[in-house]
Tab-separated table of C-alpha atoms and ligand atoms in Angstrom:
chain	number	residue	atom	x	y	z
A	3	MET	CA	58.085	71.584	-50.223
A	4	THR	CA	58.082	71.534	-46.648
A	5	ARG	CA	55.171	69.535	-44.674
A	6	ASN	CA	54.488	68.692	-41.276
A	7	ILE	CA	52.188	65.708	-41.698
A	8	ILE	CA	50.402	64.018	-38.836
A	9	ILE	CA	49.848	60.453	-39.676
A	10	THR	CA	47.095	58.787	-37.507
A	11	GLY	CA	47.503	55.104	-36.558
A	12	GLY	CA	50.864	54.912	-37.890
A	13	ALA	CA	51.810	51.813	-35.719
A	14	GLY	CA	49.440	49.616	-37.101
A	15	PHE	CA	49.337	47.705	-40.508
A	16	ILE	CA	47.912	50.052	-43.187
A	17	GLY	CA	49.473	53.158	-41.423
A	18	SER	CA	52.990	51.821	-40.853
A	19	HIS	CA	53.449	50.994	-44.650
A	20	LEU	CA	52.191	54.625	-45.602
A	21	VAL	CA	54.761	56.097	-42.775
A	22	ARG	CA	57.327	54.482	-44.694
A	23	LEU	CA	56.459	55.293	-47.967
A	24	LEU	CA	56.226	58.805	-46.705
A	25	VAL	CA	59.443	59.119	-44.900
A	26	ASN	CA	61.145	57.143	-47.535
A	27	LYS	CA	59.651	59.128	-50.744
A	28	TYR	CA	59.635	62.793	-49.485
A	29	PRO	CA	62.798	63.897	-47.108
A	30	ASP	CA	61.442	67.160	-47.111
A	31	TYR	CA	58.769	66.452	-45.261
A	32	HIS	CA	58.202	65.583	-41.711
A	33	ILE	CA	55.867	62.848	-40.665
A	34	ILE	CA	54.510	62.765	-36.987
A	35	ASN	CA	52.870	59.345	-36.388
A	36	VAL	CA	50.120	59.804	-33.513
A	37	ASP	CA	49.205	56.436	-32.142
A	38	LYS	CA	48.240	55.066	-28.928
A	39	LEU	CA	49.915	51.807	-29.369
A	40	THR	CA	46.527	49.828	-28.831
A	41	TYR	CA	47.363	45.859	-29.216
A	42	ALA	CA	46.777	46.613	-32.874
A	43	GLY	CA	50.113	48.836	-33.304
A	44	ASN	CA	53.269	47.868	-32.847
A	45	LEU	CA	56.208	50.201	-33.051
A	46	ALA	CA	58.393	47.316	-34.144
A	47	ASN	CA	56.328	47.757	-37.716
A	48	LEU	CA	58.810	50.579	-38.165
A	49	SER	CA	62.124	49.810	-36.830
A	50	ASP	CA	64.215	50.258	-40.523
A	51	ILE	CA	62.807	54.182	-40.179
A	52	GLU	CA	62.569	54.889	-36.504
A	53	ASN	CA	65.616	57.347	-36.614
A	54	TYR	CA	65.213	59.138	-39.746
A	55	PRO	CA	65.180	63.243	-38.939
A	56	ASN	CA	62.216	63.668	-40.913
A	57	TYR	CA	60.042	61.177	-39.099
A	58	THR	CA	58.848	61.204	-34.976
A	59	PHE	CA	56.624	58.851	-32.732
A	60	VAL	CA	54.188	60.482	-30.385
A	61	LYS	CA	52.236	58.016	-28.264
A	62	ALA	CA	48.872	59.717	-27.800
A	63	ASP	CA	44.981	59.003	-28.149
A	64	ILE	CA	42.850	60.564	-30.792
A	65	CYS	CA	40.374	61.053	-27.951
A	66	ASP	CA	42.341	63.434	-25.667
A	67	TYR	CA	41.362	66.843	-27.579
A	68	ASP	CA	44.128	68.805	-25.225
A	69	ARG	CA	47.134	66.796	-26.321
A	70	MET	CA	45.496	66.864	-30.289
A	71	LEU	CA	45.510	69.949	-30.577
A	72	GLU	CA	48.566	70.377	-28.274
A	73	VAL	CA	50.460	67.794	-31.378
A	74	MET	CA	48.912	70.261	-33.927
A	75	LYS	CA	50.333	73.619	-32.558
A	76	MET	CA	53.717	71.978	-31.783
A	77	TYR	CA	54.535	70.590	-35.053
A	78	LYS	CA	52.687	73.555	-37.189
A	79	VAL	CA	50.843	70.967	-38.637
A	80	ASP	CA	49.443	71.002	-42.234
A	81	ALA	CA	48.236	68.189	-42.781
A	82	VAL	CA	46.277	65.148	-41.181
A	83	ILE	CA	46.201	61.455	-42.745
A	84	HIS	CA	43.301	59.769	-40.396
A	85	LEU	CA	43.796	56.069	-40.048
A	86	ALA	CA	43.531	55.246	-36.491
A	87	ALA	CA	40.696	53.398	-35.244
A	88	GLU	CA	39.557	49.999	-34.118
A	89	SER	CA	39.409	47.852	-37.294
A	90	HIS	CA	38.261	44.319	-36.125
A	91	VAL	CA	34.779	43.517	-37.243
A	92	ASP	CA	34.351	40.728	-34.675
A	93	ARG	CA	35.927	42.527	-31.895
A	94	SER	CA	33.369	45.419	-32.484
A	95	ILE	CA	30.425	42.722	-32.220
A	96	THR	CA	31.711	42.019	-28.392
A	97	ASP	CA	32.348	45.685	-27.793
A	98	PRO	CA	30.911	48.057	-30.007
A	99	PHE	CA	31.505	51.164	-27.428
A	100	THR	CA	35.257	51.235	-27.751
A	101	PHE	CA	34.506	51.269	-31.923
A	102	ALA	CA	32.299	54.123	-31.318
A	103	ARG	CA	34.954	56.207	-29.113
A	104	THR	CA	37.911	55.545	-30.962
A	105	ASN	CA	35.900	55.564	-34.357
A	106	VAL	CA	33.172	58.501	-33.971
A	107	MET	CA	34.582	60.492	-31.219
A	108	GLY	CA	38.417	60.041	-32.145
A	109	THR	CA	37.392	60.950	-35.498
A	110	LEU	CA	35.561	64.267	-34.278
A	111	THR	CA	37.932	65.261	-31.424
A	112	LEU	CA	40.604	65.084	-34.314
A	113	LEU	CA	38.538	67.233	-36.679
A	114	GLN	CA	37.577	69.926	-33.842
A	115	ALA	CA	41.337	70.473	-32.896
A	116	ALA	CA	42.746	70.795	-36.745
A	117	ARG	CA	39.681	73.124	-37.128
A	118	ILE	CA	40.541	75.216	-33.844
A	119	TYR	CA	44.344	75.101	-34.677
A	120	TRP	CA	43.973	75.815	-38.594
A	121	GLU	CA	41.463	78.407	-38.244
A	122	SER	CA	43.782	80.477	-35.639
A	123	LEU	CA	46.088	80.828	-38.427
A	124	PRO	CA	46.192	83.816	-40.680
A	125	GLU	CA	46.167	81.816	-43.733
A	126	LYS	CA	43.630	79.356	-42.637
A	127	TYR	CA	42.814	76.500	-44.383
A	128	GLU	CA	44.861	77.809	-47.018
A	129	GLY	CA	47.564	74.501	-48.003
A	130	LYS	CA	45.911	72.278	-45.498
A	131	ARG	CA	43.856	68.889	-45.856
A	132	PHE	CA	42.215	66.194	-43.347
A	133	HIS	CA	42.743	62.834	-45.711
A	134	HIS	CA	40.239	60.396	-43.649
A	135	VAL	CA	41.123	56.795	-44.617
A	136	SER	CA	37.545	54.547	-44.591
A	137	THR	CA	36.427	51.367	-45.685
A	138	ASP	CA	33.978	49.676	-48.255
A	139	GLU	CA	32.320	48.145	-45.541
A	140	VAL	CA	29.858	51.373	-45.096
A	141	TYR	CA	28.195	50.825	-48.216
A	142	GLY	CA	26.859	47.323	-46.946
A	143	ALA	CA	26.695	44.015	-48.509
A	144	LEU	CA	26.220	43.236	-52.259
A	145	GLU	CA	24.808	39.781	-53.494
A	146	LEU	CA	26.573	37.031	-55.262
A	147	THR	CA	24.826	36.935	-58.855
A	148	ASP	CA	25.807	36.219	-62.421
A	149	PRO	CA	29.206	38.790	-63.154
A	150	ASP	CA	27.973	41.465	-65.642
A	151	GLY	CA	28.795	45.049	-66.307
A	152	VAL	CA	31.808	46.501	-64.770
A	153	GLU	CA	34.841	45.508	-66.433
A	154	SER	CA	38.230	46.162	-64.828
A	155	PRO	CA	40.250	48.964	-66.363
A	156	PHE	CA	43.761	47.560	-64.837
A	157	THR	CA	46.355	46.774	-67.353
A	158	THR	CA	47.211	43.882	-65.616
A	159	ALA	CA	44.737	41.121	-64.741
A	160	ALA	CA	44.238	41.310	-60.723
A	161	SER	CA	44.874	37.378	-60.373
A	162	SER	CA	46.839	34.625	-63.028
A	163	GLU	CA	44.161	31.901	-62.754
A	164	HIS	CA	40.895	33.185	-61.016
A	165	HIS	CA	37.784	35.041	-62.594
A	166	HIS	CA	37.541	38.296	-60.992
A	167	ALA	CA	33.630	39.368	-59.834
A	168	TYR	CA	31.270	37.386	-58.253
A	169	GLY	CA	28.293	40.158	-59.110
A	170	ARG	CA	26.955	42.413	-61.410
A	171	ASP	CA	27.141	45.271	-58.574
A	172	PHE	CA	29.596	47.195	-57.332
A	173	PHE	CA	30.179	49.735	-54.955
A	174	VAL	CA	30.928	53.430	-56.305
A	175	GLU	CA	31.433	56.466	-54.648
A	176	THR	CA	27.827	57.489	-54.735
A	177	THR	CA	26.752	54.203	-53.527
A	178	LYS	CA	24.380	55.006	-50.352
A	179	TYR	CA	25.651	54.269	-47.337
A	180	ASN	CA	24.084	51.089	-45.435
A	181	PRO	CA	26.401	49.673	-42.658
A	182	HIS	CA	25.598	46.668	-40.939
A	183	SER	CA	28.380	45.940	-38.207
A	184	PRO	CA	29.416	48.094	-35.046
A	185	TYR	CA	32.253	48.566	-36.815
A	186	SER	CA	31.344	49.900	-40.223
A	187	ALA	CA	28.444	51.997	-38.482
A	188	ALA	CA	31.395	53.465	-36.682
A	189	LYS	CA	33.138	54.308	-39.727
A	190	ALA	CA	30.205	55.632	-41.256
A	191	SER	CA	29.354	58.266	-38.903
A	192	SER	CA	33.259	59.415	-39.025
A	193	ASP	CA	33.277	59.598	-42.860
A	194	HIS	CA	29.739	61.588	-42.334
A	195	PHE	CA	31.717	64.072	-39.590
A	196	VAL	CA	34.350	64.781	-42.284
A	197	ARG	CA	32.098	65.604	-44.623
A	198	ALA	CA	30.318	68.014	-42.271
A	199	TYR	CA	33.227	69.777	-41.578
A	200	HIS	CA	33.815	70.674	-45.268
A	201	ASP	CA	30.354	71.359	-45.326
A	202	THR	CA	30.083	73.492	-42.174
A	203	TYR	CA	33.476	75.334	-41.367
A	204	GLY	CA	34.974	74.789	-45.282
A	205	MET	CA	37.704	72.203	-43.927
A	206	PRO	CA	39.397	71.075	-47.106
A	207	VAL	CA	38.817	67.688	-46.835
A	208	VAL	CA	39.294	63.704	-49.043
A	209	VAL	CA	37.829	60.218	-48.253
A	210	THR	CA	38.947	57.064	-49.494
A	211	ASN	CA	37.016	53.975	-48.845
A	212	CYS	CA	39.037	50.728	-49.339
A	213	SER	CA	38.399	47.419	-49.676
A	214	ASN	CA	40.186	44.208	-47.866
A	215	ASN	CA	44.035	44.188	-47.500
A	216	TYR	CA	46.458	41.745	-47.175
A	217	GLY	CA	50.248	42.005	-46.780
A	218	PRO	CA	52.911	42.288	-44.057
A	219	TYR	CA	52.477	43.218	-40.448
A	220	GLN	CA	48.485	42.784	-40.352
A	221	PHE	CA	47.771	41.976	-37.080
A	222	PRO	CA	46.841	37.987	-37.067
A	223	GLU	CA	43.521	38.077	-35.758
A	224	LYS	CA	42.376	38.803	-39.493
A	225	PHE	CA	41.580	36.066	-41.494
A	226	ILE	CA	44.815	35.585	-43.801
A	227	PRO	CA	47.550	36.538	-41.081
A	228	LEU	CA	45.301	33.915	-38.896
A	229	PHE	CA	45.014	31.082	-41.412
A	230	ILE	CA	48.818	31.550	-41.919
A	231	ASN	CA	49.600	31.047	-38.490
A	232	ASN	CA	47.352	28.479	-38.047
A	233	ILE	CA	48.327	26.491	-40.827
A	234	ARG	CA	52.078	26.788	-39.402
A	235	LEU	CA	51.011	25.542	-35.801
A	236	HIS	CA	48.608	22.659	-37.239
A	237	ARG	CA	45.649	24.392	-35.830
A	238	PRO	CA	41.815	24.239	-36.987
A	239	LEU	CA	41.130	27.164	-39.959
A	240	PRO	CA	37.909	28.053	-38.758
A	241	VAL	CA	36.198	29.375	-41.841
A	242	TYR	CA	32.917	31.385	-41.178
A	243	GLY	CA	29.744	29.658	-42.645
A	244	ARG	CA	30.467	28.117	-45.211
A	245	GLY	CA	33.214	30.311	-46.854
A	246	GLU	CA	31.062	31.755	-49.437
A	247	ASN	CA	31.537	34.766	-48.220
A	248	VAL	CA	33.363	37.427	-50.747
A	249	ARG	CA	36.100	39.969	-50.289
A	250	ASP	CA	37.800	42.027	-52.891
A	251	TRP	CA	41.596	41.837	-51.727
A	252	LEU	CA	44.189	44.738	-52.168
A	253	TYR	CA	47.850	44.049	-51.249
A	254	VAL	CA	48.403	46.997	-48.714
A	255	GLU	CA	51.214	48.701	-50.650
A	256	ASP	CA	49.431	49.326	-53.418
A	257	HIS	CA	46.653	51.064	-51.048
A	258	ALA	CA	49.754	52.940	-49.805
A	259	ARG	CA	50.286	54.325	-53.063
A	260	ALA	CA	46.729	55.478	-53.871
A	261	LEU	CA	46.796	57.109	-50.581
A	262	ASP	CA	49.748	59.010	-51.294
A	263	LEU	CA	48.209	59.678	-54.752
A	264	VAL	CA	44.579	61.020	-53.417
A	265	PHE	CA	46.441	62.937	-50.791
A	266	HIS	CA	48.531	64.802	-53.255
A	267	LYS	CA	46.006	65.032	-56.315
A	268	GLY	CA	42.674	64.416	-54.950
A	269	LYS	CA	40.136	66.709	-55.577
A	270	ASP	CA	39.087	68.837	-52.382
A	271	ALA	CA	35.639	67.501	-50.842
A	272	ASP	CA	35.876	64.043	-53.050
A	273	THR	CA	35.868	60.750	-52.403
A	274	TYR	CA	37.830	57.864	-53.722
A	275	ASN	CA	37.113	54.143	-53.822
A	276	ILE	CA	40.159	51.777	-53.651
A	277	GLY	CA	40.184	48.048	-54.515
A	278	GLY	CA	41.778	45.620	-56.463
A	279	PHE	CA	38.991	44.170	-59.172
A	280	ASN	CA	40.038	41.078	-57.115
A	281	GLU	CA	37.072	39.180	-55.753
A	282	TRP	CA	37.757	35.976	-54.141
A	283	LYS	CA	35.388	33.597	-52.058
A	284	ASN	CA	36.962	32.799	-48.603
A	285	ILE	CA	37.049	29.288	-49.154
A	286	ASP	CA	39.036	29.333	-52.245
A	287	ILE	CA	41.586	31.543	-50.306
A	288	VAL	CA	41.911	29.183	-47.259
A	289	ARG	CA	42.693	26.537	-50.367
A	290	LEU	CA	45.091	28.604	-51.912
A	291	LEU	CA	47.026	29.377	-48.618
A	292	VAL	CA	47.179	25.634	-47.450
A	293	ARG	CA	48.961	24.900	-51.146
A	294	THR	CA	51.312	27.797	-50.362
A	295	VAL	CA	51.773	27.006	-46.680
A	296	ASP	CA	52.427	23.340	-47.382
A	297	ARG	CA	55.000	24.076	-50.180
A	298	LEU	CA	56.864	26.689	-48.556
A	299	LEU	CA	57.162	24.483	-45.199
A	300	GLY	CA	58.011	21.301	-47.120
A	301	ASN	CA	54.952	19.504	-46.148
A	302	PRO	CA	53.604	16.782	-48.824
A	303	GLU	CA	50.610	18.181	-50.679
A	304	GLY	CA	47.536	18.037	-48.994
A	305	TYR	CA	49.035	17.595	-45.210
A	306	SER	CA	46.997	20.606	-44.080
A	307	ASP	CA	43.341	20.310	-45.946
A	308	SER	CA	42.198	18.472	-43.197
A	309	LEU	CA	42.151	21.507	-40.415
A	310	VAL	CA	39.841	23.427	-42.416
A	311	THR	CA	36.452	23.805	-39.955
A	312	PHE	CA	33.362	25.281	-41.255
A	313	VAL	CA	32.451	27.258	-37.895
A	314	THR	CA	29.125	29.251	-36.779
A	315	ASP	CA	29.189	32.430	-38.715
A	316	ARG	CA	29.869	36.035	-37.857
A	317	ALA	CA	26.434	38.051	-36.714
A	318	GLY	CA	25.380	39.995	-39.637
A	319	HIS	CA	28.262	38.780	-41.950
A	320	ASP	CA	28.228	40.948	-45.029
A	321	LEU	CA	28.117	38.282	-48.362
A	322	ARG	CA	30.196	40.569	-50.663
A	323	TYR	CA	32.262	43.411	-51.290
A	324	ALA	CA	33.351	44.514	-54.567
A	325	ILE	CA	34.601	47.977	-55.271
A	326	ASP	CA	34.702	49.696	-58.373
A	327	SER	CA	38.380	51.417	-58.993
A	328	ARG	CA	37.345	53.019	-61.891
A	329	LYS	CA	37.371	56.484	-60.757
A	330	ILE	CA	41.224	56.922	-59.040
A	331	TYR	CA	42.128	54.808	-62.180
A	332	ARG	CA	40.715	57.396	-64.475
A	333	GLU	CA	41.564	60.413	-62.852
A	334	LEU	CA	44.570	59.621	-60.738
A	335	GLY	CA	46.101	56.684	-63.059
A	336	TRP	CA	46.652	54.522	-60.098
A	337	GLU	CA	46.411	50.398	-60.099
A	338	PRO	CA	47.201	47.443	-58.446
A	339	SER	CA	51.190	46.668	-59.031
A	340	LEU	CA	50.918	42.813	-57.805
A	341	GLN	CA	48.896	39.924	-58.654
A	342	PHE	CA	46.959	38.567	-55.884
A	343	GLU	CA	48.742	35.189	-56.194
A	344	GLU	CA	51.968	37.048	-56.304
A	345	GLY	CA	51.122	39.172	-53.251
A	346	LEU	CA	49.631	36.440	-51.586
A	347	GLU	CA	53.009	34.031	-51.843
A	348	LYS	CA	54.865	36.931	-50.900
A	349	THR	CA	52.907	37.838	-47.785
A	350	VAL	CA	52.584	34.135	-46.710
A	351	ARG	CA	56.541	34.092	-47.089
A	352	TRP	CA	57.014	37.299	-45.401
A	353	TYR	CA	55.123	35.692	-41.928
A	354	LEU	CA	57.091	32.410	-41.869
A	355	GLU	CA	60.104	34.369	-42.004
A	356	ASN	CA	59.206	36.926	-39.466
A	357	GLN	CA	57.608	34.206	-36.544
A	358	GLN	CA	59.121	36.439	-34.124
A	359	TRP	CA	57.498	39.451	-34.484
A	360	VAL	CA	54.025	36.883	-34.775
A	361	ASP	CA	54.710	35.405	-31.304
A	362	ASP	CA	55.357	39.031	-30.160
A	363	VAL	CA	52.403	40.318	-30.864
A	364	THR	CA	49.861	37.303	-30.221
A	365	SER	CA	51.373	36.721	-26.400
A	366	GLY	CA	49.644	38.330	-23.895
A	367	ASP	CA	46.348	39.494	-23.766
A	368	TYR	CA	45.561	38.428	-27.594
A	369	GLN	CA	45.604	34.464	-26.140
A	370	LYS	CA	42.997	35.102	-23.993
A	371	TYR	CA	41.233	36.646	-26.894
A	372	TYR	CA	41.444	33.570	-29.572
A	373	GLU	CA	40.351	31.193	-26.930
A	374	SER	CA	37.679	32.835	-26.516
A	375	MET	CA	36.709	33.954	-29.845
A	376	TYR	CA	37.170	30.060	-31.195
A	377	SER	CA	36.369	28.035	-28.345
A	378	GLY	CA	32.841	26.130	-28.586
A	379	ARG	CA	32.285	27.900	-31.958
B	13	NAD	P1	44.920	48.462	-37.491
B	13	NAD	O1	43.896	47.915	-36.271
B	13	NAD	O2	46.071	47.328	-37.795
B	13	NAD	O3	45.755	49.550	-37.185
B	13	NAD	C1	45.395	50.665	-36.308
B	13	NAD	C2	45.997	51.465	-35.329
B	13	NAD	O4	45.030	52.725	-34.603
B	13	NAD	C3	46.749	51.093	-34.474
B	13	NAD	O5	48.054	51.274	-34.452
B	13	NAD	C4	46.149	51.050	-32.971
B	13	NAD	O6	47.018	51.328	-31.854
B	13	NAD	C5	45.696	52.951	-33.377
B	13	NAD	N1	44.934	53.298	-32.648
B	13	NAD	C6	43.652	52.910	-32.518
B	13	NAD	N2	43.174	53.275	-31.274
B	13	NAD	C7	43.456	54.202	-31.366
B	13	NAD	C8	43.593	55.827	-30.594
B	13	NAD	N3	42.511	55.854	-29.626
B	13	NAD	N4	43.994	56.822	-30.424
B	13	NAD	C9	45.220	56.762	-31.335
B	13	NAD	N5	45.709	55.348	-32.032
B	13	NAD	C10	44.934	54.651	-31.837
B	13	NAD	O7	44.344	48.599	-38.517
B	13	NAD	P2	44.505	49.072	-40.127
B	13	NAD	O8	43.748	47.410	-40.586
B	13	NAD	O9	45.762	49.319	-40.325
B	13	NAD	O10	43.498	50.026	-40.979
B	13	NAD	C11	43.582	51.162	-40.500
B	13	NAD	C12	42.488	52.051	-41.172
B	13	NAD	O11	41.944	52.114	-42.179
B	13	NAD	C13	41.374	51.832	-40.517
B	13	NAD	O12	40.466	53.484	-40.211
B	13	NAD	C14	40.359	51.187	-41.130
B	13	NAD	O13	39.459	51.268	-40.811
B	13	NAD	C15	40.750	51.362	-42.420
B	13	NAD	N6	40.908	50.087	-43.660
B	13	NAD	C16	41.415	49.516	-43.093
B	13	NAD	C17	41.276	47.857	-44.047
B	13	NAD	C18	42.085	46.364	-43.931
B	13	NAD	O14	41.642	46.036	-44.670
B	13	NAD	N7	43.170	46.815	-43.035
B	13	NAD	C19	40.566	48.381	-45.554
B	13	NAD	C20	40.058	49.750	-45.473
B	13	NAD	C21	40.108	50.418	-44.556
B	14	DAU	O1	36.698	45.785	-46.685
B	14	DAU	C1	37.437	46.150	-45.654
B	14	DAU	C2	37.687	45.609	-44.050
B	14	DAU	O2	38.400	44.346	-44.183
B	14	DAU	C3	38.335	46.645	-43.382
B	14	DAU	O3	37.402	47.889	-42.891
B	14	DAU	C4	38.365	45.926	-41.678
B	14	DAU	O4	39.034	46.849	-41.111
B	14	DAU	C5	39.283	44.670	-42.190
B	14	DAU	O5	39.090	43.958	-40.932
B	14	DAU	C6	38.026	43.860	-43.457
B	14	DAU	O6	37.119	43.490	-42.651
B	14	DAU	P1	36.662	42.004	-42.696
B	14	DAU	O7	35.535	41.561	-41.799
B	14	DAU	O8	36.213	41.594	-44.233
B	14	DAU	O9	38.167	41.167	-42.814
B	14	DAU	P2	38.428	39.927	-41.859
B	14	DAU	O10	39.998	39.651	-42.178
B	14	DAU	O11	38.154	39.858	-40.617
B	14	DAU	O12	37.815	38.918	-42.717
B	14	DAU	C7	37.832	38.600	-43.606
B	14	DAU	C8	36.470	37.259	-44.035
B	14	DAU	O13	37.103	36.435	-43.105
B	14	DAU	C9	35.487	37.689	-43.842
B	14	DAU	O14	34.402	37.071	-44.746
B	14	DAU	C10	35.185	36.691	-42.752
B	14	DAU	C11	36.005	35.495	-42.789
B	14	DAU	N1	36.824	35.172	-41.612
B	14	DAU	C12	37.308	35.780	-40.534
B	14	DAU	C13	38.488	35.578	-39.354
B	14	DAU	C14	39.050	36.085	-38.854
B	14	DAU	C15	36.531	33.588	-41.529
B	14	DAU	O15	35.915	33.071	-42.013
B	14	DAU	N2	37.008	33.277	-40.233
B	14	DAU	C16	38.418	34.174	-39.193
B	14	DAU	O16	38.126	33.282	-38.610
């Protein structure tokens, strides 16, 4: 079946993996990547597929209503998979307005353009879908307690050497929203608008809420690529607080596969949580990264240990995220394909082998941001 699908934010980290997956897997689909190319968007992420006949790039701002409507009409768009967002929590603390603009108003603008276009067609919403890509951060934060209760259903353990849970509570699809950062508050608001467009106008929608992703092409302001790059440059590793915060990590290609499944098979107006059953304290990831990067660079064991620096904590720092992924496993048969140590080594190798990409994306304005973030912290 031919389908014309807009992917917003396709030049970013997760978006570029999703664009690559769909362009390769579905030659009959036309994938239209709509991206503003902020500091986080980079067309080099897609250089391998940029000339494919079923791929088009449109540089545009999702907050520009006329442009969004024009793109919908021009490409006879059947579906939207919406990833474009401001995504970095630290930036949302210093610049909340930009997050409200893109994440809330941008999502609303896109919903309205899709609604006006789809309602103008004879078949209306038939065969249409708006898939909103969201985050587990909308649910708030969990306590660290004795692990108990939810067992991973996955056929492979998340990690070869590590216990996967740091508490008895997990985020499920019905967990009440309780966002704490301007980033998660804006994402929560966008989720509500998507569901409101279903309930009010009958738009076919689906929402996914995923845990922390890692892998190639992640902008090196985020924890894992920032630390890989700092170890390589022998710079301090700024661990917030005591490094006790827990995140549930998932390899980005596994997220992209989950999005493909939910987009095609997820139930209308439903929500699917996506996560790795793979919780790690930040400090344990730092130790693993130091060991892995030193080994791959041929440094003596322990060479970079002294780079670990405990700095002032992030304001409102959520203690623990943990996703219960049993619904997507049970209903759609999805599970992660990689163990964490395997995925992390693959990621470290990619960053060490793609130094030019790292240098390109971290030159210019990013240097100023880096200095303002970490000087005097
Ligand atoms: P990213 O910051 O790497 O990429 C965001 C992309 O959106 C960039 O290409 C950027 O240019 C584009 N963009 C930003 N503002 C835009 C605008 N106004 N108009 C058009 N394009 C714009 O983000 P990511 O980490 O790939 O996250 C993608 C989505 O997935 C986001 O919605 C995020 O909330 C969600 N998510 C991310 C994670 C994670 O761990 N990174 C986990 C769960 C959910
Ligand atoms: O849970 C999903 C979310 O994961 C996504 O919605 C966000 O877009 C994505 O950025 C990510 O948010 P986090 O805040 O969890 O990711 P970040 O990489 O910024 O930080 C991961 C952990 O590492 C967090 O506990 C803060 C800590 N950290 C981060 C940085 C950048 C440090 O200790 N030092 C740092 O310098």
